[in-house]
Amino acid sequence: NAGVMQNPRHLVRRRGQEARLRCSPMKGHSHVYWYRQLPEEGLKFMVYLQKENIIDESGMPKERFSAEFPKEGPSILRIQQVVRGDSAAYFCASSPRGQGNYGYTFGSGTRLTVV
Amino acid sequence: ELKVEQNPLFLSMQEGKNYTIYCNYSTTSDRLYWYRQDPGKSLESLFVLLSNGAVKQEGRLMASLDTKARLSTLHITAAVHDLSATYFCAVPTNAGGTSYGKLTFGQGTILTVHP
């Protein structure tokens, strides 16, 4: 049973370009969460999605960031017009239900570097 | 707003010694999670604590949860070098009596075990 799959593992973008980060949850998991980790800091919640629904996006910056979890395919975190401050590790987690009785499984992360 | 605080933030231990990491949180929650992160890696789930008084042990690590005191502890027994990592506690948001996966993480405790 593959875990949470994220790709790419490393992504380099020039300022102003777009970054697309993908997350495939564990089999049987229908809840996906995105977190951002800045260097030397803890993880910060960004968005919580179920299939075709955004449940909680209170941690998403108001501009340039969007997320989706379509009926088919992985969840996508999209960052438009990237800036240096977007450089961070972006982690996706999934769970079978929202309540976390089994905890949350994290993917390996995508390390975004904006040059 | 939920706040989660860990202490200490840096812990340098000798092999064979015991120590405790503390995690305090500011609002009601009936569950708490502990994770381990190695440099440049993802988060590995250590413990899922789901009720007041929960105690779990895995090898040299033992975690407990006191929901009334809003406190969790991660106790390290007879530390070995392989335990060197960053340890995070995380508390889920509680909405309407139901917790879900919007986790608030502590700042992390960087543990270094040396001979």
XYZ file of C-alpha atoms in Angstrom:
230
model
C 0.000 0.000 0.000
C 1.786 3.084 -1.232
C 1.791 5.987 1.159
C 0.960 9.572 0.345
C 2.695 10.364 -2.939
C 3.888 13.833 -3.706
C 5.597 15.063 -6.816
C 7.839 16.542 -7.774
C 10.196 16.099 -4.827
C 12.149 19.196 -5.790
C 10.943 22.090 -7.911
C 12.887 25.146 -9.006
C 10.999 28.093 -10.412
C 12.030 31.572 -11.454
C 10.218 34.503 -9.937
C 6.939 35.075 -11.752
C 6.497 31.490 -12.929
C 3.811 29.084 -11.796
C 4.371 26.111 -9.513
C 2.108 23.052 -9.467
C 2.463 20.573 -6.653
C 0.681 17.223 -6.750
C -0.502 14.949 -3.991
C -2.049 11.511 -4.279
C -3.500 10.399 -0.933
C -3.200 6.920 0.446
C -5.629 4.407 -0.986
C -8.929 4.716 0.798
C -8.204 8.212 2.092
C -10.600 10.899 0.930
C -9.344 13.801 3.087
C -6.300 15.808 2.028
C -4.466 18.569 3.857
C -1.676 20.849 2.650
C 0.953 22.320 4.956
C 3.892 24.624 4.382
C 7.159 24.476 6.285
C 9.501 27.415 6.069
C 13.173 26.803 6.873
C 13.781 26.157 10.570
C 10.067 26.409 11.362
C 7.187 24.110 12.116
C 4.427 23.233 9.701
C 1.607 25.675 9.020
C -1.803 24.539 7.829
C -2.877 25.832 4.439
C -5.991 24.021 3.205
C -8.223 20.996 3.839
C -10.012 19.330 0.938
C -12.268 16.440 0.224
C -13.071 15.242 -3.274
C -14.354 18.233 -5.244
C -14.742 20.337 -2.095
C -12.618 22.817 -0.205
C -13.535 22.390 3.456
C -11.186 24.864 5.125
C -8.829 27.239 3.335
C -8.181 29.540 6.254
C -4.415 29.094 5.990
C -4.121 29.924 2.304
C -2.684 33.280 1.305
C -5.407 35.392 -0.254
C -3.639 35.809 -3.568
C -1.716 33.572 -5.969
C -2.457 30.316 -4.123
C -5.196 27.855 -4.997
C -5.923 24.193 -4.344
C -8.178 21.549 -5.775
C -8.960 17.897 -5.302
C -10.882 16.727 -8.353
C -13.084 13.676 -8.577
C -10.356 11.916 -10.501
C -6.650 12.419 -10.034
C -4.413 13.963 -7.424
C -4.870 17.057 -5.344
C -3.074 20.073 -6.812
C -1.630 23.048 -4.981
C -1.024 25.839 -7.449
C 1.099 28.908 -6.824
C 0.979 31.597 -9.462
C 3.649 34.232 -10.014
C 5.971 32.762 -7.412
C 8.144 35.008 -5.265
C 11.251 34.239 -3.212
C 9.175 34.050 -0.049
C 7.302 31.054 -1.459
C 10.465 28.951 -1.146
C 9.568 26.275 1.377
C 8.748 22.615 1.788
C 5.127 21.817 1.026
C 3.707 18.708 2.640
C 0.489 16.917 1.923
C -1.242 14.682 4.459
C -4.225 12.411 4.126
C -6.645 10.563 6.355
C -9.535 8.160 5.814
C -11.881 10.461 7.702
C -11.683 13.973 9.028
C -11.529 13.096 12.698
C -8.031 11.693 12.861
C -8.699 8.562 14.862
C -5.937 6.934 12.877
C -3.747 9.975 12.669
C -2.604 11.717 9.543
C -0.083 10.331 7.073
C 2.310 12.784 5.488
C 3.934 12.596 2.081
C 7.618 13.184 1.437
C 7.015 16.793 0.513
C 7.873 19.061 -2.391
C 10.761 21.409 -1.825
C 10.132 24.555 -3.834
C 13.004 26.890 -4.547
C 12.300 30.222 -6.199
C 15.309 31.807 -7.874
C -6.862 30.845 18.254
C -5.218 27.569 19.139
C -1.595 27.885 20.238
C 0.739 24.963 20.799
C 4.002 25.431 22.647
C 6.799 22.960 23.102
C 9.702 23.073 25.448
C 12.523 22.816 25.342
C 13.140 23.886 21.760
C 16.683 22.531 21.818
C 17.753 19.486 23.745
C 21.253 18.095 23.866
C 21.419 14.773 25.641
C 24.041 12.251 26.480
C 23.460 8.697 25.431
C 21.858 6.700 28.189
C 20.136 9.639 29.854
C 16.418 10.302 30.276
C 14.519 13.442 29.424
C 11.018 14.785 28.797
C 9.678 17.096 26.119
C 6.560 19.067 27.026
C 3.740 20.197 24.788
C 1.128 22.677 26.044
C -1.883 23.799 24.066
C -4.316 26.606 24.623
C -7.821 25.352 23.767
C -9.830 22.221 24.388
C -8.801 19.141 22.455
C -9.333 15.479 23.161
C -6.461 14.291 21.012
C -2.865 15.024 20.162
C -0.232 13.682 17.791
C 3.532 13.355 17.989
C 5.746 13.317 14.910
C 9.426 12.895 14.223
C 11.233 14.678 11.392
C 14.766 13.959 10.232
C 16.606 16.719 8.334
C 15.229 17.114 4.819
C 12.659 14.390 5.354
C 8.946 14.117 5.905
C 7.083 13.652 9.164
C 6.900 10.207 10.673
C 3.942 9.530 12.928
C 5.062 8.424 16.389
C 1.955 8.488 18.556
C -1.771 9.098 18.200
C -3.232 10.017 21.590
C -7.018 9.974 21.500
C -8.234 10.491 25.050
C -7.465 11.929 28.442
C -4.966 9.774 30.271
C -3.784 8.035 27.098
C -0.291 6.626 27.407
C 1.571 4.952 24.570
C 5.053 3.509 24.391
C 7.254 2.550 21.491
C 10.795 1.511 22.234
C 12.565 4.243 24.183
C 9.756 6.762 23.691
C 6.615 7.136 25.782
C 3.900 9.723 25.256
C 1.031 10.760 27.488
C -1.901 13.126 27.285
C -3.661 15.094 30.022
C -6.538 16.913 28.343
C -7.573 18.700 31.526
C -4.148 20.256 31.921
C -3.856 20.628 28.123
C -0.474 18.991 28.341
C 1.282 16.156 26.601
C 4.700 14.755 27.393
C 7.151 12.772 25.304
C 9.550 10.911 27.560
C 12.842 9.576 26.291
C 14.443 6.718 28.164
C 18.126 5.827 27.847
C 18.654 7.953 24.757
C 20.621 6.624 21.801
C 22.110 8.512 18.866
C 19.417 7.241 16.473
C 16.844 9.320 18.338
C 18.485 12.545 17.157
C 15.784 14.377 15.164
C 13.194 17.135 15.490
C 10.043 16.186 17.396
C 6.746 17.941 16.863
C 3.480 17.748 18.724
C 0.315 18.689 16.853
C -3.224 19.427 17.990
C -6.281 19.286 15.720
C -8.889 22.000 15.466
C -12.091 21.269 17.328
C -15.213 22.552 15.632
C -18.608 21.904 17.103
C -17.284 19.122 19.294
C -15.619 17.327 16.409
C -11.917 17.538 15.761
C -10.534 17.434 12.280
C -7.287 17.556 10.491
C -6.395 21.204 10.597
C -3.395 20.594 12.806
C -1.567 23.273 14.742
C 2.024 22.249 15.307
C 4.367 23.142 18.096
C 7.628 24.835 17.185
C 9.494 21.552 17.325
C 12.177 20.266 19.681
C 15.553 19.638 18.087
C 17.031 16.674 19.908
C 20.711 15.845 19.650
C 22.020 12.745 21.378
C 25.777 12.552 21.739
C 28.107 9.974 23.240
